[in-house]
Amino acid sequence: MRRLILLAAVLAAMAGPVRAVTPDEQLPDPKLEARARSLSRDLRCVVCQNQSIDESDAALAHDLRIILRERLLAGDTDDQAVAYLVQRYGNFVRLKPPFQADTLALWLGPLAVLLAGGAGAAIYMRGRSGPPAPLDAAEEAELAALINTDEAH
Amino acid sequence: MKRLLAFAPAAIFVLVLVGFAVGLRRDPTLLPSMMIGKPVPAFNLPPVRPSDALSGRGGLATDQLSGEPVMLNVFASWCVACRVEHPMLMRLKEQGVTIHGLDWKDEPADGAGWLAERGDPYARVGNDRTGRAGIDLGVSGVPETFVIDRKGRVRYRHVGAISVEDWNRKLEPLLARLRAES
């Protein structure tokens, strides 16, 4: 068992961050390459949808990485390079969706749920607070009657 | 108020249920196309068929995609689902439907071999070896089929092999409607 744990630890230590970028894709200019890498981490691979194109081994992800680097080499800003892909594949390629009319529910939904929950909790807490009002004379009499019937059994 | 609140959990449950009923039935691989209503991006693709190369007829260019409503089928010789779709395309060709082919991320020789071996359903067919024309169209895989109107605008994108049902329910009525457009 101990050996197994040791083996697992060694393997875990050896496993670096998984990257699909191959050396032939990389740009000679380290600054541009760094920009390309950071942009591609936020771009979705449309084939294997929950991976970024930085992580994906899909052929299309490879093509998109190349295109992204071509745009940067051509002098595009980060926004322009991303816009180039968004034009073709829609906002879905952005792993971080932009804040706009059709994503309001996405961005503000959790906040709305939190507020609704908070309001519900506040109402509940307020309902609970304060000691109950003391019994009036009629209620006292009723209570006494109930207790007495119970004792009679 | 209290009585209404008692129904809140049931109401939330129903809301969640409706959310799941709608959300879980959607196919997450079907992405909305950015191309709908837009002109087909400019491309001029070399031929796939050796006969087109010899006769100088060429492959497929954007300006050949306007005039009459047509279908543009993106395929590849390495694509498994295209094998399933191919007989359907052959049947449509027999019915007189104009289908153009875009051989995506494929060697021209492989595309030509595919057509020679299985039959050729295409009016025109171009080779997109680098895949750039397909990427400009927003293709995420093969097969995909675009319906293009008279003015050369993309009107519909079908992802995956075309089934008889897809044709009857969606593509044929759409083509008929586009033919009726002036």
Coordinates of C-alpha atoms in Angstrom, one line a residue:
Chain A
M1 CA 0.0 0.0 0.0
R2 CA 2.8 2.4 1.0
R3 CA 4.6 1.6 -2.3
L4 CA 1.4 2.3 -4.2
I5 CA 1.0 5.7 -2.5
L6 CA 4.7 6.5 -3.3
L7 CA 4.2 5.5 -6.9
A8 CA 1.1 7.6 -7.2
A9 CA 2.9 10.6 -5.6
V10 CA 5.9 10.2 -8.1
L11 CA 3.5 10.0 -11.0
A12 CA 1.6 13.0 -9.8
A13 CA 4.8 15.0 -9.4
M14 CA 5.8 14.0 -13.0
A15 CA 2.5 15.1 -14.6
G16 CA 3.0 18.7 -15.6
P17 CA 0.3 20.9 -16.9
V18 CA -1.3 19.3 -20.0
R19 CA -0.7 21.3 -23.1
A20 CA -1.5 20.3 -26.7
V21 CA 0.6 23.1 -28.3
T22 CA 3.3 21.5 -30.4
P23 CA 6.7 23.0 -30.9
D24 CA 6.1 23.7 -34.6
E25 CA 3.2 25.9 -33.8
Q26 CA 5.1 28.2 -31.5
L27 CA 6.1 31.6 -32.6
P28 CA 9.8 32.5 -32.5
D29 CA 9.0 35.8 -30.6
P30 CA 8.5 34.8 -27.0
K31 CA 6.3 37.8 -26.3
L32 CA 3.9 37.1 -29.1
E33 CA 3.9 33.4 -28.2
A34 CA 3.0 34.3 -24.6
R35 CA 0.1 36.4 -25.8
A36 CA -1.1 33.6 -28.1
R37 CA -0.9 31.1 -25.2
S38 CA -2.8 33.3 -22.8
L39 CA -5.5 34.0 -25.5
S40 CA -5.8 30.4 -26.5
R41 CA -6.5 29.4 -22.8
D42 CA -9.7 31.4 -23.0
L43 CA -10.9 30.1 -26.4
R44 CA -13.1 27.1 -26.5
C45 CA -12.4 24.1 -28.8
V46 CA -15.6 23.7 -30.8
V47 CA -15.0 20.0 -31.3
C48 CA -14.3 18.9 -27.7
Q49 CA -16.4 21.7 -26.1
N50 CA -15.1 21.8 -22.6
Q51 CA -11.5 22.1 -23.5
S52 CA -9.7 25.3 -24.5
I53 CA -7.9 25.2 -27.8
D54 CA -4.7 25.4 -25.7
E55 CA -5.5 22.0 -24.2
S56 CA -7.2 20.3 -27.1
D57 CA -5.6 17.8 -29.4
A58 CA -8.4 18.1 -32.0
A59 CA -7.2 19.0 -35.5
L60 CA -9.5 22.0 -35.6
A61 CA -8.0 23.3 -32.3
H62 CA -4.6 23.0 -33.9
D63 CA -5.8 25.1 -36.9
L64 CA -7.3 27.7 -34.7
R65 CA -4.1 28.0 -32.7
I66 CA -2.3 28.6 -36.0
I67 CA -4.8 31.1 -37.1
L68 CA -4.6 32.9 -33.8
R69 CA -0.8 33.2 -34.1
E70 CA -1.2 34.4 -37.7
R71 CA -3.5 37.2 -36.6
L72 CA -1.0 38.2 -33.9
L73 CA 1.8 38.2 -36.4
A74 CA -0.2 40.3 -38.7
G75 CA -0.4 42.9 -36.0
D76 CA -3.8 42.3 -34.5
T77 CA -4.5 43.3 -30.9
D78 CA -5.7 40.6 -28.6
D79 CA -9.3 41.8 -29.0
Q80 CA -9.0 41.8 -32.8
A81 CA -7.6 38.3 -32.9
V82 CA -10.3 36.9 -30.6
A83 CA -13.0 38.8 -32.7
Y84 CA -11.7 37.1 -35.8
L85 CA -12.7 33.7 -34.3
V86 CA -15.9 35.0 -32.7
Q87 CA -17.0 36.2 -36.2
R88 CA -16.8 32.6 -37.3
Y89 CA -17.8 30.6 -34.3
G90 CA -19.8 33.0 -32.2
N91 CA -19.3 34.0 -28.6
F92 CA -19.4 30.3 -27.8
V93 CA -15.7 30.1 -28.5
R94 CA -15.0 32.4 -25.6
L95 CA -14.7 30.4 -22.4
K96 CA -15.5 33.6 -20.6
P97 CA -18.7 35.0 -22.1
P98 CA -18.9 38.8 -22.6
F99 CA -21.3 40.8 -20.4
Q100 CA -24.1 41.8 -22.8
A101 CA -27.8 41.7 -23.3
D102 CA -28.2 38.0 -24.0
T103 CA -25.8 37.0 -21.2
L104 CA -27.4 39.0 -18.5
A105 CA -29.1 36.0 -17.0
L106 CA -25.8 34.1 -17.0
W107 CA -23.9 36.9 -15.2
L108 CA -26.6 38.2 -12.9
G109 CA -28.6 35.0 -12.4
P110 CA -26.4 33.8 -9.4
L111 CA -26.7 37.2 -7.8
A112 CA -30.5 37.1 -8.3
V113 CA -30.7 33.7 -6.6
L114 CA -28.5 34.9 -3.8
L115 CA -30.8 38.0 -3.3
A116 CA -33.9 35.9 -3.4
G117 CA -32.5 33.5 -0.9
G118 CA -31.4 36.3 1.3
A119 CA -34.9 37.9 1.2
G120 CA -36.4 34.5 2.0
A121 CA -34.1 34.0 4.9
A122 CA -34.8 37.6 6.2
I123 CA -38.5 37.0 6.1
Y124 CA -38.1 33.7 7.9
M125 CA -35.9 35.2 10.6
R126 CA -38.2 38.1 11.1
G127 CA -41.2 35.7 11.5
R128 CA -39.3 33.9 14.2
S129 CA -38.0 36.8 16.2
G130 CA -39.6 38.1 19.5
P131 CA -41.2 36.0 22.2
P132 CA -44.7 34.9 21.6
A133 CA -47.5 37.1 22.9
P134 CA -48.7 36.1 26.3
L135 CA -52.1 34.2 26.5
D136 CA -55.2 36.3 27.1
A137 CA -57.8 35.4 29.7
A138 CA -59.9 33.3 27.3
E139 CA -56.9 31.3 26.0
E140 CA -55.8 30.7 29.6
A141 CA -59.2 29.3 30.4
E142 CA -59.2 27.1 27.3
L143 CA -55.7 25.8 28.2
A144 CA -56.7 25.1 31.7
A145 CA -59.8 23.2 30.4
L146 CA -57.6 21.1 28.1
I147 CA -55.1 20.3 30.8
N148 CA -57.9 19.2 33.1
T149 CA -59.6 16.9 30.6
D150 CA -56.2 15.3 29.9
E151 CA -55.7 14.6 33.6
A152 CA -59.2 13.1 33.9
H153 CA -58.1 10.2 31.7
Chain B
M1 CA -49.1 35.4 2.4
K2 CA -48.0 32.4 4.6
R3 CA -50.3 30.1 2.6
L4 CA -48.8 31.4 -0.7
L5 CA -45.3 30.8 0.7
A6 CA -46.2 27.2 1.4
F7 CA -46.5 26.7 -2.3
A8 CA -43.1 28.3 -3.0
P9 CA -41.1 25.0 -2.9
A10 CA -43.5 23.3 -5.3
A11 CA -43.4 26.3 -7.6
I12 CA -39.6 26.3 -7.6
F13 CA -39.6 22.6 -8.2
V14 CA -41.8 23.0 -11.3
L15 CA -39.6 25.8 -12.5
V16 CA -36.5 23.7 -12.2
L17 CA -38.3 20.8 -13.9
V18 CA -39.2 23.0 -16.8
G19 CA -35.6 24.2 -17.0
F20 CA -34.3 20.6 -17.1
A21 CA -37.0 19.5 -19.6
V22 CA -36.0 22.2 -22.0
G23 CA -32.2 22.2 -21.3
L24 CA -31.6 18.5 -21.3
R25 CA -33.3 17.9 -24.6
R26 CA -31.1 20.3 -26.4
D27 CA -28.1 18.8 -28.3
P28 CA -25.1 20.7 -26.9
T29 CA -23.1 19.9 -30.1
L30 CA -25.5 22.0 -32.1
L31 CA -24.0 25.5 -32.0
P32 CA -25.7 28.5 -33.6
S33 CA -24.1 29.4 -36.8
M34 CA -22.7 32.9 -37.2
M35 CA -23.2 32.8 -40.9
I36 CA -27.0 32.8 -41.1
G37 CA -28.1 35.6 -43.4
K38 CA -24.5 36.5 -44.3
P39 CA -22.9 36.0 -47.7
V40 CA -20.7 33.0 -48.2
P41 CA -17.1 34.0 -47.3
A42 CA -14.9 34.5 -50.3
F43 CA -13.0 31.4 -51.4
N44 CA -11.7 30.0 -54.7
L45 CA -10.9 26.3 -54.2
P46 CA -8.9 24.1 -56.6
P47 CA -10.6 21.1 -58.2
V48 CA -10.9 17.7 -56.6
R49 CA -11.9 15.7 -59.7
P50 CA -9.0 15.1 -62.1
S51 CA -11.5 15.7 -64.9
D52 CA -12.3 19.2 -63.6
A53 CA -8.5 19.9 -63.5
L54 CA -8.0 18.7 -67.1
S55 CA -11.0 20.5 -68.6
G56 CA -10.1 23.7 -66.8
R57 CA -13.5 23.8 -65.2
G58 CA -11.9 24.3 -61.8
G59 CA -13.1 23.6 -58.3
L60 CA -15.5 25.7 -56.4
A61 CA -15.6 29.5 -56.0
T62 CA -17.9 31.7 -53.9
D63 CA -19.4 33.5 -57.0
Q64 CA -20.6 30.1 -58.3
L65 CA -22.8 29.7 -55.2
S66 CA -25.4 32.3 -56.2
G67 CA -28.1 32.3 -58.8
E68 CA -30.2 29.4 -57.7
P69 CA -30.7 28.1 -54.1
V70 CA -28.2 25.3 -53.6
M71 CA -26.8 23.1 -50.9
L72 CA -23.1 23.2 -50.0
N73 CA -22.0 20.0 -48.4
V74 CA -18.8 19.9 -46.4
F75 CA -17.3 16.4 -46.5
A76 CA -13.9 14.6 -46.2
S77 CA -12.6 11.2 -47.3
W78 CA -11.5 10.6 -43.7
C79 CA -14.9 11.3 -42.3
V80 CA -16.9 8.3 -41.0
A81 CA -20.3 10.0 -40.8
C82 CA -19.9 11.1 -44.4
R83 CA -20.0 7.5 -45.4
V84 CA -23.4 7.3 -43.7
E85 CA -24.6 10.4 -45.5
H86 CA -23.3 9.7 -48.9
P87 CA -26.1 7.4 -50.2
M88 CA -28.6 10.2 -49.2
L89 CA -26.7 12.7 -51.2
M90 CA -26.7 10.4 -54.2
R91 CA -30.5 10.0 -53.9
L92 CA -30.9 13.8 -53.7
K93 CA -28.7 14.2 -56.8
E94 CA -31.0 11.7 -58.7
Q95 CA -34.0 13.9 -57.6
G96 CA -32.3 16.8 -59.3
V97 CA -31.1 18.7 -56.2
T98 CA -28.0 20.8 -56.8
I99 CA -25.3 20.0 -54.2
H100 CA -21.9 21.5 -54.2
G101 CA -19.1 19.8 -52.3
L102 CA -16.4 21.3 -50.1
D103 CA -13.7 18.6 -49.5
W104 CA -12.5 19.8 -46.1
K105 CA -8.9 19.2 -44.7
D106 CA -8.3 16.5 -47.3
E107 CA -5.8 15.8 -50.0
P108 CA -7.3 16.3 -53.5
A109 CA -6.3 12.8 -54.5
D110 CA -8.1 11.3 -51.4
G111 CA -11.2 13.3 -52.2
A112 CA -11.1 12.2 -55.9
G113 CA -10.7 8.6 -54.8
W114 CA -13.7 8.9 -52.5
L115 CA -15.9 10.3 -55.3
A116 CA -14.6 7.7 -57.9
E117 CA -15.3 4.8 -55.5
R118 CA -18.6 5.8 -54.0
G119 CA -20.2 8.0 -56.6
D120 CA -20.2 11.7 -57.1
P121 CA -23.3 13.6 -55.9
Y122 CA -21.8 17.1 -56.5
A123 CA -22.3 19.7 -59.2
R124 CA -19.1 21.4 -58.3
V125 CA -16.5 20.3 -55.8
G126 CA -13.5 22.1 -54.4
N127 CA -10.6 21.1 -52.3
D128 CA -10.0 22.9 -49.0
R129 CA -6.8 21.3 -47.9
T130 CA -5.9 23.8 -45.2
G131 CA -9.5 23.9 -44.0
R132 CA -9.5 27.7 -44.1
A133 CA -12.6 28.0 -46.3
G134 CA -14.5 25.7 -43.9
I135 CA -13.2 27.6 -40.9
D136 CA -14.4 30.9 -42.5
L137 CA -17.8 29.2 -42.7
G138 CA -17.7 28.2 -39.1
V139 CA -17.4 24.5 -39.8
S140 CA -16.7 22.6 -36.6
G141 CA -16.7 19.1 -38.1
V142 CA -17.8 17.0 -41.1
P143 CA -20.4 16.5 -42.5
E144 CA -22.0 19.9 -42.4
T145 CA -24.4 21.2 -45.0
F146 CA -25.2 24.9 -45.7
V147 CA -28.3 26.0 -47.7
I148 CA -27.5 29.0 -49.8
D149 CA -30.1 31.3 -51.4
R150 CA -30.1 33.0 -54.8
K151 CA -28.1 35.9 -53.6
G152 CA -25.3 33.7 -52.2
R153 CA -26.3 34.1 -48.6
V154 CA -26.1 31.3 -46.1
R155 CA -29.7 30.6 -44.9
Y156 CA -29.3 27.4 -42.9
R157 CA -26.6 25.2 -41.4
H158 CA -27.2 21.5 -40.9
V159 CA -24.7 19.7 -38.6
G160 CA -24.1 16.0 -39.2
A161 CA -25.3 13.6 -41.8
I162 CA -28.5 14.5 -43.5
S163 CA -31.2 11.9 -42.8
V164 CA -34.4 11.4 -44.8
E165 CA -36.2 13.1 -42.0
D166 CA -33.9 16.1 -42.0
W167 CA -34.5 16.4 -45.8
N168 CA -38.3 16.1 -45.6
R169 CA -38.8 18.2 -42.6
K170 CA -36.3 21.0 -43.0
L171 CA -34.1 21.1 -46.1
E172 CA -36.6 20.4 -48.8
P173 CA -39.3 22.9 -47.5
L174 CA -36.5 25.5 -47.0
L175 CA -35.2 25.0 -50.6
A176 CA -38.7 25.3 -52.0
R177 CA -39.3 28.5 -50.0
L178 CA -36.0 29.9 -51.3
R179 CA -36.9 29.0 -54.9
A180 CA -40.1 31.0 -54.4
E181 CA -38.1 34.0 -53.2
S182 CA -37.3 36.5 -56.0

